[in-house]
Short mmCIF file of C-alpha atoms and ligand atoms in Angstrom, two decimals:
data_model
loop_
_atom_site.label_atom_id
_atom_site.label_comp_id
_atom_site.label_asym_id
_atom_site.label_seq_id
_atom_site.Cartn_x
_atom_site.Cartn_y
_atom_site.Cartn_z
CA MET N 1 -2.33 -31.83 -43.81
CA HIS N 2 -6.02 -33.91 -43.67
CA THR N 3 -4.11 -37.09 -42.79
CA THR N 4 -3.28 -35.36 -40.02
CA THR N 5 -6.08 -33.84 -38.87
CA VAL N 6 -7.80 -36.63 -39.05
CA GLN N 7 -4.56 -38.71 -36.70
CA SER N 8 -4.62 -35.67 -34.16
CA SER N 9 -8.32 -36.10 -33.97
CA GLN N 10 -8.01 -40.01 -33.43
CA ALA N 11 -5.08 -39.21 -30.82
CA ASN N 12 -7.72 -36.89 -28.87
CA GLN N 13 -10.08 -39.40 -29.01
CA ASP N 14 -7.81 -42.16 -27.83
CA LEU N 15 -6.82 -40.18 -25.02
CA LEU N 16 -10.00 -39.02 -24.15
CA GLU N 17 -10.97 -42.36 -23.75
CA ARG N 18 -8.18 -43.58 -21.34
CA PHE N 19 -8.97 -40.56 -19.28
CA GLU N 20 -12.39 -41.85 -18.88
CA ALA N 21 -10.82 -45.24 -17.99
CA VAL N 22 -8.81 -43.19 -15.40
CA ARG N 23 -12.07 -40.98 -14.50
CA GLY N 24 -13.98 -44.79 -14.21
CA CYS N 25 -11.67 -45.85 -11.06
CA ARG N 26 -13.30 -42.89 -8.55
CA HIS N 27 -16.06 -45.48 -7.56
CA HIS N 28 -13.29 -48.03 -6.34
CA PHE N 29 -12.78 -45.86 -3.08
CA PRO N 30 -15.59 -45.88 -0.91
CA LEU N 31 -14.55 -42.59 1.31
CA LEU N 32 -14.70 -40.07 -1.66
CA ARG N 33 -18.62 -40.97 -1.13
CA GLN N 34 -18.92 -39.65 2.06
CA ARG N 35 -20.24 -35.70 2.98
CA VAL N 36 -18.21 -32.90 4.06
CA ASN N 37 -20.60 -30.31 5.67
CA GLY N 38 -23.51 -30.85 4.09
CA LYS N 39 -21.43 -30.96 0.50
CA PRO N 40 -19.83 -33.70 -0.96
CA LEU N 41 -16.52 -34.50 -0.49
CA VAL N 42 -13.53 -32.95 -2.66
CA TYR N 43 -10.71 -34.73 -1.64
CA PHE N 44 -7.24 -32.53 -2.30
CA ASP N 45 -4.53 -33.93 0.25
CA ASN N 46 -3.75 -36.37 -1.71
CA ALA N 47 -0.20 -35.32 -1.05
CA ALA N 48 -0.43 -35.79 2.71
CA THR N 49 -2.45 -39.30 2.02
CA SER N 50 -4.01 -40.58 -0.47
CA GLN N 51 -7.53 -42.71 -0.28
CA LYS N 52 -7.58 -46.44 -0.65
CA PRO N 53 -9.58 -48.99 -2.53
CA GLN N 54 -11.94 -50.79 -1.54
CA VAL N 55 -9.73 -54.13 -2.81
CA VAL N 56 -6.64 -52.62 0.13
CA ILE N 57 -9.69 -52.22 2.69
CA ASP N 58 -10.58 -55.61 1.76
CA ALA N 59 -7.35 -57.12 1.77
CA THR N 60 -6.73 -55.90 5.38
CA LEU N 61 -9.64 -56.88 6.52
CA ARG N 62 -9.03 -60.62 5.28
CA TYR N 63 -5.80 -60.53 7.09
CA TYR N 64 -7.38 -59.90 10.19
CA GLU N 65 -10.08 -62.21 9.54
CA GLU N 66 -8.59 -64.77 8.27
CA GLU N 67 -5.09 -65.20 8.51
CA ASN N 68 -4.11 -63.26 11.38
CA SER N 69 -0.59 -65.22 13.15
CA ASN N 70 2.48 -63.63 13.26
CA ILE N 71 5.00 -64.32 10.47
CA HIS N 72 8.20 -66.41 9.87
CA ARG N 73 8.45 -68.13 13.62
CA GLY N 74 5.63 -70.25 13.76
CA VAL N 75 4.93 -74.10 11.83
CA HIS N 76 1.26 -74.02 12.25
CA TYR N 77 -1.28 -72.97 9.27
CA LEU N 78 -1.91 -69.82 9.97
CA SER N 79 1.27 -68.62 10.97
CA GLU N 80 2.64 -70.08 7.28
CA ARG N 81 -0.24 -68.49 5.27
CA ALA N 82 0.84 -65.24 6.89
CA THR N 83 4.72 -65.54 6.05
CA GLN N 84 3.45 -66.52 2.43
CA ALA N 85 1.10 -63.31 1.92
CA TYR N 86 3.87 -60.95 3.60
CA GLU N 87 6.68 -62.14 2.04
CA GLY N 88 4.67 -61.94 -1.38
CA VAL N 89 4.43 -58.22 -0.58
CA ARG N 90 8.11 -58.36 -1.00
CA VAL N 91 8.32 -59.87 -4.28
CA LYS N 92 5.26 -57.29 -5.64
CA VAL N 93 7.68 -54.49 -4.64
CA GLN N 94 10.39 -56.20 -6.13
CA HIS N 95 8.83 -56.15 -9.02
CA LEU N 96 6.97 -52.86 -8.95
CA LEU N 97 10.58 -50.89 -8.13
CA ASN N 98 12.37 -53.35 -11.00
CA ALA N 99 14.68 -54.04 -8.16
CA ALA N 100 17.30 -56.92 -9.12
CA HIS N 101 16.48 -59.07 -5.92
CA GLN N 102 14.08 -59.57 -3.13
CA ARG N 103 16.25 -59.12 -0.64
CA GLU N 104 17.30 -55.50 -1.58
CA ILE N 105 13.24 -54.54 -0.20
CA ILE N 106 13.20 -53.86 3.38
CA PHE N 107 9.89 -53.17 5.15
CA VAL N 108 9.96 -50.17 7.40
CA ARG N 109 7.42 -47.59 8.42
CA GLY N 110 7.08 -45.89 5.97
CA THR N 111 9.27 -42.80 4.59
CA THR N 112 10.69 -40.97 7.02
CA GLU N 113 12.05 -44.86 9.25
CA GLY N 114 13.86 -45.84 5.45
CA ILE N 115 15.71 -42.30 6.04
CA ASN N 116 16.69 -42.74 9.35
CA LEU N 117 17.66 -46.38 8.94
CA VAL N 118 20.32 -45.30 5.54
CA ALA N 119 21.38 -42.12 7.72
CA TYR N 120 21.93 -44.12 10.98
CA SER N 121 23.46 -47.36 10.02
CA TYR N 122 24.99 -46.15 6.58
CA GLY N 123 25.69 -42.38 7.66
CA ARG N 124 27.18 -43.35 10.64
CA THR N 125 29.49 -45.85 9.01
CA ILE N 126 30.60 -43.62 5.85
CA VAL N 127 30.86 -39.81 7.24
CA GLY N 128 33.30 -38.90 9.53
CA ALA N 129 34.41 -35.56 10.90
CA GLY N 130 34.96 -32.67 8.04
CA ASP N 131 33.02 -34.97 5.76
CA GLU N 132 29.71 -33.64 3.71
CA VAL N 133 26.04 -34.80 3.50
CA LEU N 134 24.57 -32.87 0.06
CA ILE N 135 20.79 -32.53 0.60
CA SER N 136 18.25 -29.87 -1.18
CA ALA N 137 16.92 -26.72 -0.62
CA MET N 138 12.72 -28.65 -1.23
CA GLU N 139 13.65 -31.22 0.63
CA HIS N 140 11.11 -32.72 3.56
CA HIS N 141 11.92 -32.45 7.00
CA SER N 142 12.51 -36.58 7.29
CA ASN N 143 14.88 -36.01 4.56
CA ILE N 144 16.77 -33.00 6.38
CA VAL N 145 16.35 -33.65 10.82
CA PRO N 146 18.05 -37.08 9.99
CA TRP N 147 20.90 -35.99 7.90
CA GLN N 148 21.30 -32.93 10.49
CA ILE N 149 21.76 -34.94 13.67
CA LEU N 150 24.43 -37.19 11.70
CA CYS N 151 26.04 -34.08 10.51
CA GLU N 152 25.79 -33.28 14.43
CA GLU N 153 27.05 -36.31 15.94
CA LYS N 154 30.02 -36.51 13.36
CA GLY N 155 30.89 -33.37 13.22
CA ALA N 156 30.02 -33.20 9.47
CA LYS N 157 28.60 -30.61 7.37
CA LEU N 158 25.21 -30.63 5.70
CA ARG N 159 25.34 -28.95 2.09
CA VAL N 160 22.77 -27.83 0.74
CA ILE N 161 21.81 -27.49 -3.22
CA PRO N 162 19.98 -23.91 -3.52
CA ILE N 163 16.68 -23.69 -6.12
CA ASN N 164 15.83 -21.18 -8.59
CA ASP N 165 12.64 -19.01 -8.55
CA ARG N 166 10.35 -22.08 -10.58
CA GLY N 167 11.57 -24.24 -7.21
CA GLU N 168 14.15 -26.50 -9.72
CA ILE N 169 17.34 -27.33 -8.93
CA GLU N 170 20.07 -25.54 -11.24
CA LEU N 171 22.09 -28.58 -12.31
CA ALA N 172 25.34 -26.40 -12.74
CA ASP N 173 24.84 -25.81 -8.67
CA TYR N 174 24.52 -29.17 -8.06
CA GLU N 175 27.89 -30.02 -9.38
CA LYS N 176 29.74 -27.23 -7.99
CA LEU N 177 28.39 -29.30 -4.41
CA LEU N 178 29.66 -32.77 -5.26
CA THR N 179 33.22 -32.91 -3.94
CA SER N 180 35.55 -35.86 -2.45
CA ARG N 181 34.32 -34.79 0.97
CA THR N 182 30.82 -35.35 0.31
CA LYS N 183 30.42 -38.85 1.32
CA ILE N 184 26.11 -39.02 0.14
CA VAL N 185 23.58 -37.64 -1.70
CA ALA N 186 19.63 -37.44 -0.32
CA LEU N 187 17.21 -35.81 -2.89
CA THR N 188 13.27 -35.83 -3.20
CA HIS N 189 12.30 -37.35 -6.46
CA VAL N 190 9.28 -35.35 -6.41
CA SER N 191 8.51 -32.13 -3.92
CA ASN N 192 5.73 -32.46 -1.73
CA ALA N 193 5.66 -28.90 -1.12
CA LEU N 194 6.64 -27.44 -4.53
CA GLY N 195 5.37 -30.43 -7.09
CA THR N 196 9.07 -29.80 -8.91
CA ILE N 197 9.92 -33.55 -10.81
CA ASN N 198 13.88 -33.71 -10.00
CA PRO N 199 15.90 -34.75 -12.50
CA VAL N 200 17.35 -37.77 -10.51
CA LYS N 201 18.41 -39.77 -13.01
CA THR N 202 20.78 -37.56 -14.20
CA MET N 203 21.44 -36.55 -11.09
CA VAL N 204 22.54 -39.34 -9.88
CA ALA N 205 24.65 -40.76 -12.56
CA MET N 206 26.43 -37.04 -11.79
CA ALA N 207 27.29 -37.98 -7.91
CA HIS N 208 28.03 -41.50 -9.17
CA ALA N 209 31.07 -39.69 -11.87
CA HIS N 210 31.87 -38.76 -8.20
CA GLY N 211 31.91 -42.05 -6.88
CA ILE N 212 29.24 -40.82 -4.15
CA PRO N 213 25.87 -42.39 -3.87
CA VAL N 214 22.54 -41.25 -4.00
CA LEU N 215 19.23 -41.68 -1.53
CA LEU N 216 15.97 -41.09 -3.44
CA ASP N 217 13.07 -39.77 -1.44
CA GLY N 218 10.50 -41.33 -3.42
CA ALA N 219 7.38 -40.48 -1.03
CA GLN N 220 5.81 -38.39 -3.95
CA ALA N 221 6.88 -40.36 -6.60
CA VAL N 222 5.66 -43.87 -6.56
CA PRO N 223 2.00 -42.75 -6.62
CA HIS N 224 2.61 -41.16 -9.74
CA MET N 225 4.65 -42.15 -12.11
CA LYS N 226 6.71 -45.85 -12.65
CA VAL N 227 9.71 -45.98 -10.38
CA ASP N 228 12.78 -48.35 -11.93
CA VAL N 229 15.52 -48.29 -9.38
CA ARG N 230 17.56 -49.95 -11.98
CA ASP N 231 17.30 -47.29 -14.75
CA LEU N 232 17.69 -44.60 -12.02
CA ASP N 233 20.61 -46.17 -10.71
CA CYS N 234 19.84 -45.39 -7.21
CA ASP N 235 21.66 -46.71 -4.39
CA PHE N 236 18.77 -46.40 -1.93
CA TYR N 237 15.18 -45.45 -2.55
CA VAL N 238 12.64 -45.13 -0.06
CA PHE N 239 8.65 -44.44 -0.50
CA SER N 240 5.38 -44.96 2.41
CA ALA N 241 2.74 -47.50 1.42
CA HIS N 242 -0.19 -44.77 2.60
CA LYS N 243 0.55 -42.03 0.07
CA ALA N 244 0.22 -44.65 -2.39
CA PHE N 245 -3.17 -46.10 -1.87
CA GLY N 246 -2.24 -48.15 0.95
CA PRO N 247 -2.32 -48.31 4.52
CA THR N 248 -0.49 -46.28 6.92
CA GLY N 249 2.17 -47.38 9.10
CA VAL N 250 4.44 -49.44 6.66
CA GLY N 251 6.87 -48.07 3.60
CA ILE N 252 9.82 -49.55 2.09
CA LEU N 253 13.72 -48.93 1.76
CA TYR N 254 14.79 -50.34 -1.02
CA GLY N 255 18.81 -50.17 -1.04
CA VAL N 256 21.49 -52.15 -3.16
CA THR N 257 22.92 -55.42 -2.09
CA LYS N 258 26.45 -54.27 -1.98
CA LEU N 259 25.75 -51.37 0.53
CA LEU N 260 22.65 -52.95 2.61
CA ASP N 261 25.23 -55.90 3.34
CA ALA N 262 27.98 -54.09 4.45
CA MET N 263 25.82 -52.00 7.15
CA PRO N 264 25.31 -52.55 10.60
CA PRO N 265 21.61 -53.46 12.05
CA TYR N 266 19.41 -50.59 12.57
CA GLN N 267 17.18 -51.66 14.93
CA SER N 268 18.01 -54.88 16.82
CA GLY N 269 16.01 -57.94 18.83
CA GLY N 270 13.84 -60.59 17.13
CA ASP N 271 13.65 -61.78 13.75
CA MET N 272 16.77 -59.68 13.08
CA ILE N 273 19.09 -62.38 14.16
CA LYS N 274 20.47 -66.04 13.42
CA SER N 275 21.82 -66.97 17.21
CA VAL N 276 22.08 -64.70 19.93
CA THR N 277 24.02 -66.21 23.46
CA PHE N 278 25.36 -63.37 25.51
CA GLU N 279 28.61 -63.30 24.09
CA LYS N 280 27.37 -62.64 20.73
CA THR N 281 25.06 -62.49 18.10
CA ILE N 282 24.89 -63.28 14.87
CA TYR N 283 22.89 -61.23 12.50
CA ASN N 284 20.14 -62.45 10.19
CA ASP N 285 21.29 -62.14 5.91
CA LEU N 286 19.20 -59.21 4.27
CA PRO N 287 16.54 -57.86 4.37
CA TYR N 288 15.86 -59.40 7.60
CA LYS N 289 19.19 -57.81 9.47
CA PHE N 290 16.74 -54.90 9.24
CA GLU N 291 14.07 -55.94 10.00
CA ALA N 292 13.93 -56.55 13.79
CA GLY N 293 10.37 -57.29 15.59
CA THR N 294 7.02 -58.31 14.46
CA PRO N 295 5.93 -56.00 11.32
CA ASN N 296 3.06 -54.41 10.72
CA ILE N 297 2.03 -57.41 8.49
CA GLY N 298 -1.73 -56.10 7.92
CA GLY N 299 -0.38 -53.03 6.52
CA GLY N 300 2.19 -54.92 4.33
CA ILE N 301 -0.50 -57.42 2.91
CA GLY N 302 -2.36 -54.00 2.37
CA MET N 303 0.24 -52.42 0.73
CA GLY N 304 0.64 -55.94 -1.32
CA ALA N 305 -3.42 -55.07 -2.41
CA ALA N 306 -2.61 -51.55 -3.39
CA ILE N 307 0.00 -52.35 -6.03
CA ASP N 308 -1.38 -55.15 -7.33
CA TYR N 309 -4.20 -52.33 -7.70
CA ILE N 310 -1.62 -50.13 -9.42
CA ASN N 311 -0.27 -52.78 -11.39
CA GLU N 312 -4.31 -53.15 -13.03
CA ILE N 313 -4.37 -49.21 -14.39
CA ASP N 314 -2.36 -47.82 -16.74
CA LEU N 315 0.44 -45.47 -14.66
CA ALA N 316 1.12 -43.72 -18.13
CA SER N 317 -2.86 -42.45 -18.71
CA LEU N 318 -2.74 -41.36 -14.97
CA ALA N 319 0.41 -39.32 -15.31
CA GLU N 320 -1.29 -37.62 -18.37
CA TYR N 321 -4.60 -37.52 -16.32
CA GLU N 322 -3.31 -35.64 -13.44
CA HIS N 323 -1.29 -33.52 -15.37
CA GLU N 324 -4.38 -32.30 -17.02
CA LEU N 325 -5.83 -31.62 -14.28
CA LEU N 326 -3.09 -29.60 -12.63
CA ALA N 327 -3.44 -27.66 -16.19
CA TYR N 328 -6.50 -26.85 -15.60
CA ALA N 329 -6.63 -26.16 -11.80
CA THR N 330 -3.13 -23.80 -12.41
CA ARG N 331 -5.38 -21.76 -15.27
CA GLY N 332 -8.01 -21.83 -13.11
CA VAL N 333 -5.93 -19.89 -10.31
CA ALA N 334 -4.14 -17.86 -12.39
CA GLU N 335 -7.92 -15.47 -12.40
CA ILE N 336 -7.95 -15.02 -8.85
CA PRO N 337 -6.77 -12.08 -8.07
CA GLY N 338 -3.67 -12.04 -5.41
CA LEU N 339 -2.90 -15.31 -5.62
CA ARG N 340 0.70 -16.63 -6.80
CA ILE N 341 1.60 -20.22 -7.04
CA ILE N 342 5.02 -20.98 -5.11
CA GLY N 343 6.77 -23.61 -7.15
CA THR N 344 6.23 -23.43 -10.87
CA ALA N 345 9.36 -26.43 -11.91
CA ARG N 346 8.49 -27.21 -16.12
CA GLU N 347 8.65 -30.42 -14.32
CA LYS N 348 5.85 -30.66 -11.97
CA ALA N 349 3.76 -33.78 -10.38
CA SER N 350 -0.10 -33.06 -9.05
CA VAL N 351 1.14 -30.72 -6.50
CA LEU N 352 -0.84 -26.48 -6.59
CA SER N 353 0.71 -24.66 -3.63
CA PHE N 354 -0.30 -20.97 -3.60
CA VAL N 355 -0.39 -17.71 -1.03
CA ILE N 356 -3.28 -15.03 -1.89
CA ASP N 357 -2.33 -11.65 -1.00
CA GLY N 358 -3.75 -10.70 2.52
CA ILE N 359 -5.10 -13.77 3.49
CA HIS N 360 -3.62 -16.68 5.69
CA PRO N 361 -3.47 -19.99 4.31
CA HIS N 362 -5.24 -21.24 7.23
CA ASP N 363 -8.20 -19.08 6.84
CA ILE N 364 -8.14 -20.31 3.30
CA GLY N 365 -8.31 -23.84 4.27
CA THR N 366 -11.43 -23.86 6.71
CA ILE N 367 -13.49 -21.41 4.29
CA LEU N 368 -12.91 -24.52 2.10
CA ASP N 369 -13.50 -26.84 4.67
CA ASP N 370 -16.77 -25.55 5.09
CA GLU N 371 -17.86 -25.84 1.46
CA GLY N 372 -16.45 -29.85 2.02
CA ILE N 373 -13.04 -29.73 0.43
CA ALA N 374 -9.61 -30.39 1.73
CA ILE N 375 -6.92 -28.64 1.37
CA ARG N 376 -3.82 -28.81 3.01
CA THR N 377 -2.26 -25.25 4.51
CA GLY N 378 0.96 -24.66 6.64
CA HIS N 379 5.02 -25.42 5.75
CA HIS N 380 4.18 -29.08 4.63
CA CYS N 381 7.22 -30.61 6.72
CA ALA N 382 9.55 -27.94 4.43
CA GLN N 383 9.74 -24.96 6.44
CA PRO N 384 13.78 -24.19 3.94
CA VAL N 385 11.03 -24.45 1.13
CA MET N 386 8.83 -21.44 3.00
CA GLN N 387 11.42 -19.48 3.88
CA ARG N 388 13.15 -19.97 0.36
CA PHE N 389 9.95 -18.01 -1.12
CA GLY N 390 9.50 -15.25 1.71
CA VAL N 391 6.33 -17.11 2.90
CA PRO N 392 5.46 -18.65 6.24
CA ALA N 393 2.96 -21.61 4.71
CA THR N 394 0.84 -22.24 1.48
CA ALA N 395 -2.46 -23.48 0.64
CA ARG N 396 -2.08 -26.86 -1.08
CA ALA N 397 -4.18 -28.95 -3.14
CA SER N 398 -2.27 -31.82 -4.59
CA PHE N 399 -4.66 -34.50 -6.95
CA ALA N 400 -4.46 -37.57 -7.57
CA PHE N 401 -6.36 -39.42 -10.65
CA TYR N 402 -9.16 -40.52 -8.99
CA ASN N 403 -10.48 -36.17 -8.80
CA THR N 404 -11.95 -34.65 -11.14
CA LYS N 405 -12.46 -31.52 -13.17
CA GLU N 406 -15.35 -30.89 -11.81
CA GLU N 407 -14.08 -30.95 -8.34
CA ILE N 408 -11.74 -27.86 -9.54
CA ASP N 409 -14.20 -26.20 -10.57
CA VAL N 410 -15.80 -26.48 -7.39
CA PHE N 411 -12.47 -25.63 -5.68
CA LEU N 412 -11.93 -22.66 -8.07
CA ALA N 413 -15.92 -21.21 -7.19
CA ALA N 414 -14.70 -21.29 -3.23
CA LEU N 415 -11.18 -19.60 -3.57
CA HIS N 416 -13.67 -16.80 -5.42
CA ARG N 417 -15.60 -16.69 -1.86
CA VAL N 418 -12.80 -16.43 -0.15
CA ARG N 419 -11.50 -13.55 -1.54
CA GLU N 420 -14.77 -12.26 -1.53
CA VAL N 421 -15.05 -12.64 2.49
CA LEU N 422 -11.61 -12.18 3.11
CA ALA N 423 -9.75 -9.58 1.09
N1 PLP M 501 9.71 -37.06 1.99
C1 PLP M 501 8.48 -36.64 1.13
C2 PLP M 501 8.41 -35.71 -0.14
C3 PLP M 501 6.81 -36.57 2.03
O1 PLP M 501 5.77 -35.53 1.27
C4 PLP M 501 6.58 -36.87 2.94
C5 PLP M 501 5.33 -36.89 3.60
O2 PLP M 501 4.75 -35.65 3.09
C6 PLP M 501 7.75 -37.48 3.62
C7 PLP M 501 8.96 -37.52 3.38
C8 PLP M 501 7.52 -38.58 4.88
O3 PLP M 501 6.50 -39.44 4.86
P1 PLP M 501 6.29 -40.30 5.68
O4 PLP M 501 5.53 -39.44 6.59
O5 PLP M 501 5.01 -40.94 5.11
O6 PLP M 501 7.10 -41.43 6.55
#
């Protein structure tokens, strides 16, 4: 008994030390030092975009100051240097996701472009009249609309896996929707509106048992957890750098070679070709076949610095710390009369979506902004989720590892004031 107590207090001490190390990273983010409306900024809009550590800002700046040059085409020093730096990022992403090959890593503008690429290129070759595309009821618009357009064009049907009142997918409902008509499953790894972490590994295995490929939208997963595409065994995985401490305008589509090889180009022009005559164009090999035109080179290099940064922090401690923040905030908001949390899944990332009786979420957002607190209000590009829960909008606080319990206290006090002023 005594040994157990000693062990558990040692474990608590270890946890505190690891949390202290995570919290220590806050000073790497210069933007967090500012005041907004005369108050210290409390940034709880991380699901929309994360803040950037100084190393990412420096790497992007350094590219423009010292390396700026177009890639892949030049023989001169600067072009070779920029090409090396940019292609080096592809290797970093390969390792980050544990992809088997560099050629499976395609630079895109972000999650949205990655999904569009798959819907337009792969979707158009495999989906025909009477076929079905399966998504879930908690998708972001960027994982709904490209498939809807594809289905309309092909005379196919968009089927939707329902979610329960906690905001979880019931696997039995999912299983029933996997049929011989299903041509692809496109599913979010983590919901931006509810915070639900989906059991994607199981869901991929279930789809594969029917021979159906799976695309996973990792926009909200990569910033919070270790993602291993080979372990998940997914066919496509997409994410945006800007939500994972990198710059805007750059992201990644991972795809397995067999599928990418067979897919036609999505966009065409420079860089995606081997040779062009007026009669015929021979396309480039992977990954360049899908990378037409000059990419966001500075952004890509910034993403590389963000990946180096992520690799240096302990992702497991980070996830535990964020979970602790979520639990603390969840307990705190439970004391606010009339407040209802939207999204109470058993497995959740650090997203707290809520409504307060009789108060419009925009008004909550405005009053919090007066206090220097940045949250998001609205439908979070997930209108069907709002419809499912019968609300027009929610207020959403989303936490990153640089946030603190003290900030949550400020947020909770402000929410109590919102009730006093508006209810
Ligand atoms: N998917 C999810 C789950 C998201 O949260 C977002 C952005 O909020 C997107 C896709 C779209 O990402 P982006 O706008 O970076 O393309």
